[in-house]
Each structure stands twice: as C-alpha cells, then as structure tokens.
XYZ file of C-alpha atoms in Angstrom:
517
model
C 22.243 -31.447 51.394
C 22.527 -27.836 50.261
C 19.412 -26.464 48.629
C 21.524 -25.310 45.645
C 22.789 -28.887 45.149
C 19.216 -30.166 45.301
C 18.145 -27.803 42.504
C 20.836 -29.050 40.123
C 20.126 -32.692 40.996
C 16.395 -32.155 40.515
C 16.904 -30.614 37.070
C 19.128 -33.557 36.134
C 16.409 -35.964 37.250
C 14.114 -34.344 34.662
C 16.557 -35.157 31.875
C 18.090 -31.678 31.683
C 21.776 -32.325 31.014
C 22.958 -28.857 29.932
C 22.616 -25.393 31.437
C 23.568 -21.934 30.162
C 24.894 -19.326 32.567
C 26.904 -16.247 33.390
C 28.305 -16.663 36.901
C 27.658 -13.953 39.467
C 27.819 -13.071 43.135
C 24.106 -13.486 43.736
C 24.136 -16.973 42.216
C 27.563 -18.026 43.444
C 26.341 -21.004 45.500
C 24.188 -22.251 42.606
C 27.201 -21.816 40.321
C 29.293 -23.896 42.723
C 26.662 -26.643 42.668
C 26.489 -26.535 38.879
C 30.265 -26.680 38.569
C 30.494 -29.698 40.903
C 27.671 -31.648 39.250
C 28.486 -34.994 37.638
C 25.226 -35.032 35.657
C 24.940 -31.472 34.358
C 27.238 -29.695 31.906
C 27.375 -25.924 31.930
C 28.097 -23.429 29.152
C 29.271 -19.948 30.052
C 28.139 -17.098 27.820
C 29.422 -13.529 28.025
C 26.067 -11.786 28.463
C 22.844 -12.863 30.135
C 20.808 -11.985 27.063
C 22.883 -14.553 25.185
C 22.226 -17.059 27.979
C 18.484 -16.744 27.359
C 18.858 -16.880 23.568
C 21.129 -19.937 23.782
C 18.615 -21.684 26.038
C 15.875 -20.903 23.526
C 17.935 -22.291 20.651
C 18.516 -25.428 22.723
C 14.817 -25.786 23.537
C 13.803 -25.324 19.909
C 16.354 -27.874 18.724
C 15.210 -30.446 21.299
C 11.514 -29.458 21.318
C 11.743 -29.728 25.098
C 12.570 -27.751 28.226
C 15.873 -25.867 28.534
C 17.474 -24.332 31.624
C 19.353 -21.116 32.381
C 21.065 -19.714 35.488
C 21.695 -15.986 36.030
C 22.580 -13.749 38.939
C 20.788 -10.957 40.748
C 20.261 -7.341 39.615
C 21.573 -6.687 36.106
C 22.045 -10.411 35.576
C 18.307 -10.830 35.756
C 17.347 -7.678 33.892
C 19.777 -8.504 31.069
C 17.825 -11.725 30.610
C 14.393 -10.139 30.153
C 14.580 -9.767 26.358
C 15.200 -13.505 26.099
C 12.352 -14.247 28.499
C 10.037 -12.143 26.336
C 11.237 -13.925 23.202
C 10.454 -17.376 24.581
C 7.156 -16.138 26.055
C 5.759 -14.855 22.761
C 6.927 -17.888 20.757
C 5.825 -20.425 23.418
C 9.262 -21.923 24.119
C 9.663 -23.693 27.501
C 12.678 -22.510 29.521
C 13.269 -22.676 33.271
C 15.156 -19.612 34.458
C 16.835 -19.820 37.860
C 18.182 -16.573 39.313
C 20.271 -15.825 42.335
C 19.134 -13.099 44.705
C 20.549 -11.206 47.690
C 19.960 -12.543 51.201
C 16.241 -12.707 51.954
C 16.793 -10.335 54.912
C 18.120 -7.731 52.440
C 15.233 -7.728 49.946
C 12.901 -4.745 49.729
C 9.704 -6.816 50.186
C 6.811 -4.362 50.735
C 8.868 -1.454 52.090
C 8.478 0.677 48.919
C 12.276 1.072 48.890
C 13.922 1.034 45.485
C 16.794 -1.122 46.711
C 18.121 -2.567 49.955
C 20.588 -5.344 49.154
C 23.648 -4.864 46.930
C 22.579 -5.153 43.274
C 19.098 -6.116 44.409
C 16.156 -5.826 42.002
C 12.632 -7.193 42.295
C 13.081 -9.456 39.281
C 9.941 -11.530 39.874
C 7.563 -8.611 39.364
C 9.534 -7.580 36.263
C 9.240 -10.977 34.561
C 5.757 -11.977 35.763
C 3.921 -10.514 32.743
C 6.125 -12.525 30.361
C 6.282 -15.857 32.164
C 3.808 -18.628 32.868
C 4.968 -18.700 36.488
C 7.416 -16.587 38.481
C 8.200 -16.818 42.184
C 10.834 -15.869 44.740
C 11.551 -18.751 47.093
C 10.635 -17.771 50.669
C 11.299 -21.030 52.523
C 13.760 -23.877 51.882
C 10.943 -26.342 52.540
C 9.143 -25.102 49.421
C 11.883 -25.788 46.884
C 10.573 -29.120 45.561
C 7.043 -27.735 45.368
C 8.156 -24.645 43.431
C 10.388 -26.589 41.027
C 7.624 -29.087 40.261
C 5.035 -26.342 39.843
C 7.259 -24.319 37.516
C 8.120 -27.418 35.495
C 4.434 -28.272 35.105
C 3.531 -24.750 34.018
C 6.414 -24.556 31.533
C 5.321 -27.660 29.628
C 1.542 -27.857 30.071
C -1.023 -26.235 27.809
C 0.684 -23.553 25.753
C 4.363 -23.870 26.764
C 6.493 -20.954 27.877
C 9.197 -19.681 30.241
C 9.100 -19.872 34.048
C 11.315 -18.140 36.633
C 12.414 -19.099 40.165
C 14.390 -16.548 42.203
C 16.568 -18.021 44.979
C 17.947 -15.741 47.748
C 21.585 -16.434 48.623
C 20.887 -17.557 52.196
C 18.367 -20.110 50.917
C 20.875 -21.402 48.369
C 23.072 -22.289 51.354
C 20.275 -23.780 53.454
C 20.530 -27.453 54.403
C 17.475 -29.534 53.537
C 16.294 -33.125 53.796
C 14.953 -34.056 50.320
C 12.733 -36.798 51.789
C 10.787 -34.267 53.863
C 10.016 -31.779 51.091
C 6.421 -31.282 50.011
C 5.411 -31.903 46.392
C 3.215 -30.055 43.929
C 0.132 -31.982 42.862
C -0.535 -31.431 39.188
C -4.067 -30.938 38.037
C -5.094 -32.774 34.871
C -5.790 -30.453 31.958
C -8.973 -31.142 30.054
C -8.147 -31.890 26.444
C -11.459 -33.266 25.270
C -12.701 -32.442 21.799
C -16.445 -31.873 21.694
C -18.309 -34.048 19.203
C -20.071 -31.045 17.736
C -16.697 -29.432 17.009
C -15.219 -32.357 15.117
C -18.538 -32.949 13.328
C -18.582 -29.351 12.124
C -15.031 -29.684 10.781
C -15.956 -32.901 8.961
C -19.076 -31.335 7.475
C -17.143 -28.293 6.238
C -14.528 -30.575 4.672
C -17.263 -32.606 2.977
C -18.722 -29.628 1.141
C -15.458 -27.774 0.547
C -13.998 -27.646 -2.951
C -10.865 -25.621 -2.136
C -9.719 -26.454 1.433
C -6.289 -25.705 2.906
C -4.671 -26.428 6.259
C -2.406 -23.764 7.775
C -0.027 -25.279 10.345
C 1.764 -23.235 12.996
C 4.314 -23.687 15.763
C 1.701 -25.385 17.951
C 1.928 -28.479 15.743
C 5.644 -28.747 16.540
C 5.152 -28.037 20.241
C 2.554 -30.815 20.383
C 4.950 -33.110 18.480
C 2.331 -33.660 15.802
C 4.388 -33.180 12.636
C 4.344 -36.752 11.334
C 0.651 -37.221 12.155
C -0.238 -34.023 10.304
C 1.662 -35.073 7.175
C -0.082 -38.457 7.263
C -3.451 -36.674 7.580
C -2.970 -34.339 4.615
C -1.773 -37.261 2.490
C -4.846 -39.306 3.432
C -7.145 -36.415 2.544
C -5.072 -34.857 -0.271
C -5.370 -31.393 1.321
C -2.831 -28.653 0.483
C -0.691 -27.520 3.433
C 0.560 -24.025 4.251
C 2.945 -23.300 7.131
C 3.874 -20.309 9.237
C 7.570 -19.460 9.596
C 7.723 -21.104 13.024
C 6.540 -24.299 11.348
C 8.705 -24.064 8.228
C 10.476 -27.363 8.898
C 7.478 -29.637 9.512
C 7.273 -30.577 5.811
C 9.824 -30.816 3.023
C 9.528 -28.066 0.416
C 9.201 -30.479 -2.512
C 6.245 -32.349 -0.991
C 3.440 -32.270 -3.598
C 0.912 -31.022 -1.016
C 3.072 -28.194 0.334
C 1.983 -24.874 -1.172
C 4.090 -22.332 0.691
C 4.297 -19.904 3.608
C 1.723 -17.105 3.469
C 1.905 -13.666 5.054
C 3.113 -10.092 4.781
C 6.570 -11.309 3.694
C 5.690 -14.376 1.700
C 5.505 -16.366 -1.476
C 2.840 -14.816 -3.686
C 1.549 -18.261 -4.583
C 0.862 -19.055 -0.922
C -1.116 -15.846 -0.493
C -3.108 -16.558 -3.663
C -3.986 -19.978 -2.235
C -5.242 -18.370 0.975
C -7.380 -15.862 -0.901
C -8.847 -18.498 -3.252
C -9.587 -21.141 -0.611
C -13.173 -21.756 0.490
C -12.099 -23.430 3.766
C -9.062 -22.631 5.928
C -8.276 -24.783 8.971
C -5.496 -23.267 11.053
C -3.834 -25.594 13.557
C -1.529 -24.234 16.240
C -1.063 -20.728 14.840
C -2.004 -17.552 16.683
C -2.539 -15.846 13.306
C -0.303 -12.807 13.868
C -0.298 -9.872 11.461
C 2.784 -11.317 9.763
C 0.526 -14.178 8.615
C -2.798 -12.423 8.046
C -1.477 -9.062 6.859
C -2.247 -5.868 8.775
C -5.751 -5.740 7.317
C -6.490 -9.071 8.974
C -10.213 -9.038 8.134
C -9.205 -9.506 4.496
C -7.370 -12.749 5.307
C -8.981 -15.643 3.430
C -11.920 -13.434 2.530
C -13.646 -16.168 0.476
C -13.180 -18.927 3.064
C -14.911 -20.330 6.101
C -12.118 -20.169 8.680
C -11.696 -22.603 11.574
C -9.004 -21.966 14.195
C -7.620 -24.691 16.490
C -5.471 -23.436 19.366
C -4.694 -24.372 22.972
C -4.796 -20.737 24.137
C -8.300 -19.367 24.711
C -7.026 -15.776 24.614
C -5.717 -16.259 21.078
C -9.069 -17.669 19.988
C -10.908 -14.675 21.475
C -8.475 -12.267 19.825
C -9.227 -13.682 16.392
C -13.039 -13.545 16.488
C -13.125 -10.786 13.877
C -11.434 -12.989 11.256
C -12.378 -16.526 12.361
C -15.785 -18.128 11.803
C -15.344 -21.004 14.263
C -12.795 -21.731 16.981
C -11.859 -24.900 18.867
C -9.753 -24.871 22.051
C -7.733 -28.069 22.011
C -4.151 -29.296 21.716
C -2.970 -29.516 18.088
C -2.005 -33.194 18.239
C -5.313 -34.137 19.871
C -7.205 -32.427 17.055
C -5.062 -33.989 14.323
C -5.539 -37.468 15.792
C -9.287 -36.947 16.140
C -9.599 -35.819 12.523
C -7.391 -38.688 11.340
C -9.680 -41.106 13.146
C -12.634 -39.744 11.155
C -10.913 -39.364 7.795
C -12.778 -42.391 6.417
C -15.913 -40.240 6.514
C -14.348 -37.818 4.041
C -13.708 -37.901 0.345
C -10.271 -36.896 -0.856
C -9.823 -33.311 -1.911
C -10.102 -32.740 -5.658
C -6.653 -33.046 -7.237
C -7.414 -30.150 -9.557
C -7.373 -27.792 -6.539
C -3.943 -29.054 -5.463
C -2.670 -28.639 -9.011
C -4.132 -25.141 -9.180
C -2.224 -24.158 -6.030
C 1.028 -25.598 -7.373
C 0.480 -23.924 -10.726
C 0.192 -20.535 -9.033
C 3.407 -21.230 -7.092
C 5.232 -22.036 -10.312
C 3.871 -18.887 -11.931
C 5.154 -16.689 -9.098
C 8.479 -18.178 -7.936
C 10.435 -16.535 -5.122
C 13.551 -16.371 -7.268
C 13.428 -14.672 -10.628
C 16.152 -15.580 -13.119
C 17.162 -11.910 -13.196
C 18.324 -12.247 -9.585
C 21.103 -14.595 -10.656
C 22.725 -12.395 -13.297
C 24.653 -9.889 -11.179
C 28.406 -10.066 -11.618
C 29.048 -7.650 -8.742
C 26.959 -8.799 -5.775
C 25.333 -12.085 -4.797
C 21.557 -11.767 -4.556
C 20.532 -12.866 -1.063
C 17.578 -14.973 -2.261
C 19.776 -16.711 -4.827
C 22.346 -17.373 -2.090
C 19.697 -18.940 0.202
C 18.397 -21.129 -2.597
C 21.872 -22.388 -3.484
C 22.816 -22.892 0.163
C 19.682 -24.941 0.810
C 20.577 -27.181 -2.132
C 23.968 -27.944 -0.568
C 22.930 -28.590 3.019
C 22.341 -32.170 4.163
C 19.285 -33.553 5.934
C 20.697 -33.409 9.467
C 21.504 -29.689 9.475
C 19.966 -27.049 11.768
C 19.611 -23.565 10.297
C 19.276 -20.671 12.757
C 18.714 -17.135 11.548
C 19.019 -13.713 13.057
C 16.501 -10.986 12.198
C 15.866 -8.671 9.256
C 17.058 -9.908 5.872
C 18.551 -13.111 7.301
C 15.158 -13.934 8.824
C 12.772 -12.881 6.057
C 14.884 -13.942 3.087
C 15.660 -17.353 4.543
C 12.072 -18.276 5.365
C 10.975 -17.104 1.922
C 13.599 -18.824 -0.212
C 14.935 -21.778 1.782
C 13.904 -25.183 0.478
C 13.572 -27.575 3.419
C 14.610 -31.212 3.236
C 12.873 -33.695 5.531
C 14.880 -33.964 8.749
C 16.285 -30.443 8.705
C 15.431 -27.875 11.381
C 15.008 -24.188 10.591
C 14.077 -21.681 13.274
C 14.079 -18.054 14.292
C 12.410 -16.128 17.064
C 9.418 -14.977 15.085
C 7.356 -12.925 17.532
C 9.744 -10.731 19.545
C 12.370 -10.966 16.784
C 15.338 -9.388 18.636
C 18.440 -8.501 16.662
C 21.403 -10.486 17.952
C 19.360 -13.642 18.532
C 21.045 -15.694 15.817
C 24.567 -16.389 17.129
C 23.745 -17.410 20.726
C 20.656 -19.363 19.605
C 22.781 -21.200 17.051
C 25.270 -22.038 19.801
C 22.419 -23.401 21.925
C 21.343 -25.603 19.018
C 24.929 -26.865 18.758
C 24.982 -27.813 22.435
C 21.708 -29.745 22.116
C 23.268 -32.059 19.531
C 27.043 -31.871 19.310
C 27.137 -33.934 16.110
C 24.501 -32.184 13.994
C 25.923 -29.325 11.890
C 24.471 -25.863 12.560
C 24.315 -22.933 10.144
C 23.891 -19.395 11.504
C 22.649 -16.737 9.076
C 23.011 -13.167 10.298
C 23.435 -9.613 9.080
C 26.303 -7.384 10.131
C 23.879 -5.280 12.209
C 22.387 -8.180 14.152
C 25.772 -9.848 14.505
C 27.096 -6.830 16.402
C 24.380 -7.184 19.048
C 25.919 -10.339 20.564
C 29.325 -10.445 18.885
C 30.923 -11.257 22.268
C 29.554 -14.801 21.931
C 32.253 -15.550 19.370
C 34.387 -16.088 22.460
C 31.909 -18.776 23.587
C 32.211 -20.373 20.152
C 36.012 -20.127 20.392
C 35.901 -21.905 23.748
C 33.771 -24.874 22.686
C 34.534 -25.172 18.950
C 31.023 -26.414 18.023
C 30.006 -27.740 14.605
C 28.946 -24.249 13.486
C 29.295 -22.179 10.322
C 28.353 -18.492 10.409
C 27.334 -16.538 7.317
C 27.270 -12.734 7.658
C 25.405 -10.598 5.124
C 27.361 -7.484 4.219
C 24.397 -5.111 4.557
C 26.546 -2.175 5.676
C 24.047 -1.504 8.429
C 20.466 -2.340 9.337
C 19.063 -3.239 5.929
C 15.337 -3.427 6.741
C 15.476 -0.018 8.448
C 17.497 1.378 5.554
C 14.942 0.135 3.033
C 12.055 1.603 5.050
C 13.768 4.992 5.169
C 14.631 4.858 1.469
C 11.058 4.083 0.447
C 9.011 5.918 3.061
C 11.174 8.886 4.024
C 12.609 10.091 0.695
C 15.929 8.314 1.259
C 16.646 10.202 4.504
C 18.868 7.660 6.264
C 19.357 7.828 10.015
C 21.148 5.346 12.261
C 21.160 2.467 9.806
C 24.236 2.805 7.578
C 27.982 2.411 7.708
C 28.683 6.158 7.693
C 29.953 8.911 9.992
C 27.313 7.966 12.594
C 27.826 4.195 12.650
C 30.814 1.958 11.999
C 31.374 -1.778 11.719
C 34.603 -3.655 12.440
C 36.675 -5.727 10.064
C 35.055 -9.113 10.623
C 38.088 -10.912 9.258
C 40.186 -9.474 12.092
C 37.406 -10.261 14.575
C 37.447 -13.886 13.408
C 41.227 -14.056 13.655
C 41.080 -12.677 17.203
C 38.848 -15.637 18.083
C 40.985 -18.228 16.260
C 38.189 -18.844 13.746
C 38.727 -19.382 10.001
C 37.175 -16.636 7.860
C-alpha cells in the first residue's frame, strides 16, 4: 500500500476520526489518501493557522489527541503559531506536513532553499514540540508514528510533528514488515515521604486551599478531585484553564485567582496558611508579576508532572512533588481517613469575602446606552444549558468571560491561556463543533480578534455547525486601547476604528456567508 494511505489508516486505528487541513502541492498525496478514506472525515479551513487552532479546539473538547495536515513551505510556517499555542498549554496534537522530494531538500548544504517552496520546518518547530522529525525512510513510518503518538500523550502532553517528503508519500510499503517503537514505562510513583508531608501539613493547617490547574483535566482527574475536596471540606480555587472542572455554585468553590481575577479569590490565597497546587505551572497571570508575594502567609506545595516547572517555581514554592495530577489525587484520597475535615468557618470566611467583593456591581447593570460586558456574560451564563461548550478569543472576551461566567456542571469553557493569540476563538470553536456535532458551541470574540481569522466564516458556512458567535463591538483592540489610555496619556496608536484602522460591516459579512445576524 502507499505510505500516505498507511498514515491515514494508522491514525484511524488510534480512534482519530476527524482531521483538519488546507490542501497543498507538498501534501497532495496525503490529501488524496485523506479524501479517499472511509474512516476519516476531513475539514478544510482557509488558513493553516486556523487548521492548528481548530485542531486545538477539538483536542480540548475531547481531552484527547487531535490531528492536522498541512503542506510544505508557507503551509508549515503558517501553522507555527498554533503549534506554539498547543505547546504552552499542553494540548496533544499530531501535525503531519508534506515536504518536497527528499532529493530536493537542503539537508546539510547550508543552502536557504533547494526544492520549490521548501523550508526546513522540523528545525523551526522543534523548540515548541515534544517530538519533531522528517521521515527519511519508508520503513520507519510505523516507528515514527508510534513514537510521536507516545510523546504527544505521555507525561505532560503536547504537539508533535512528522514531515513527509512527497516521494515517500508515494512509496509502496508492506505494513507487516514495518518496525515498531517500543514505549518505555514512565515512572509515576509517589514517594511515601512526599504524601506523608502533605498529610502532616493538612493536619496542622487551619486555612488550607487547593488550587487546581489544567493538569487535572489533562489527567482526567476532575471527578476524583471534587470527591476529595468534599471528603476533606477544603476550599477549591481554579486557574482559567481549569475553569470548568467545578460548577460555580459549588459551596467549596471560592473563585479563580490571579492578575485578572475575583478579588475574593485573591484574598483567599493571601489569607491561606497552606496552598496545594495541582497541575498548574503557576504563571504570572496566577501569581501576579511579583510572584514571591503569592500566598505570602502560606506553606506552598506544588504538584506537577513537569520537572522544569517545579524548578522554575523554587522561589515561591516551599515543597514540590513531581507526579501526575490524578496519581496524586488518588493517593491523597486513599489517605483522607487520616485527616480531619477542614474547619467550616474557614470555608464560610472565603465565601463571605467572595460575597463582599462580587465581580458584578449593581451599577454595571444601569446603563441605558451600552451593555456592560460583565453583565452580558453573567446573563448569558444563566441562559446556557449544561451541554454547551464556550470558546473565547483573547482580550476582553477572554478575561471578562473567565471572570464573570458562572459554570454549570457539564459545561466546557476554554481559551488558549498561555500563548493567547488573537483570532483563536472562531477556528477553535469550529474544532469544538466538529468534536461533538450535537453539543451547542458559543464563540465569544471581539471585533479585533475576529478579524484575525474572519475567513473561517466560510468554513462555518460550508458545514453549518451548531455554533453561535457573539462579537463585542470594541471598535478596535480594547485591551491595547485601555493600556494606552491609562499608561500613555490617552495617546492611541493602532488600536481604534479611526483613520489608521477600519472594520467592516459585520452584518454584510454575515450575509455574504449566508449566516443570520
């Protein structure tokens, strides 16, 4: 069989039923295989950046691996922003790229280019992938696919990239004679002294909190974590990438701390005497830029699968444990009988502070001219049902949503938090639609971010997914505008709907794509 056919069949055998792509000359044989497949559906975007964002939205919605196919040269380089986005936020995606004939690649010649539209994509994406390789022999294809798959999903997940020269796409192979990749078991043992220290700190603590991050979701430990905090009566904080692991009206949920946050959540952090963070890399958006002041009255324990993140945080963390989030949660649950329940007065104190400093002041609701964005998010979250997925773009649509949205159990809410590229919202929302064609998806975006991938309205027009798009009329890039207003004496540059920047009539744009507005 053709090597290109084998790749598509192999992906299907791993349960991957959907693939995002922009067809191209360098990937033309792979595209032919994808188009002929009986087990794989394909979705054509209009830009490779959108391909990567859609794959990320799909992976986040499924909490599993997604797949993308792009072509050589600009097809690959257009994808790099999406690779970086999934790399920073630990989202597993397998990127397959087409390449020129292997006899036309620059190799070690120090040439800038040899083949038509050739680029050394592997060296460009290596720093932002868990594994990247250019296939050099048809006999290695099974080995490389299995190795990339293992790397994408093991330990801290992330993107992988396999580059396939055009002549190898056409090569005929015998699948029964291909060599395999032998996976090495990853040690996930929790040292007794580590769990004993955690138990001892919980025993003596009067004001403990648990801060849960994206790692809890990646480890599929949401339900076990909620059971644990209920057993121990410990207040729970979440990062924005973990917003949807607990419903907002849960009595033990006390908010989302950080630089853009509920004041009550930050007060809880600063008043706690013990903070256990599980599956969060503790970025500045959580700790604040003066990170040494984070939880200044607390003994801080960090649980993470990535040793580099643990080393990075030594200046703010008192004790670190390298282990998978679910493994830690299960180990602590198994020892919970050794612990007394947390004092209810501490939980009530946290909730009292939240009530004292609500996200939405009544004054925000009084305007007769404009709708306050936080009021809008609150009202929208009241209306949405439990099966909805909410996908945001960046800026106001990102920050305001994660601050004011009230999650119901069963809903999904996600954004790319680390790289945070404008234009992420629409294609990622489409990817979430593809992952579950029945579940309704809401896309929240600003007019600035929407313009970055507005061409994907044509993809929406083609497939008619269960998607509703809300566009904030910011008349530009609102977060940049606010920064210039406050920090640069209102000197606005490149952020407003003025003589330097214009926005289209979105009603006409919608009509051009046969979409109601």
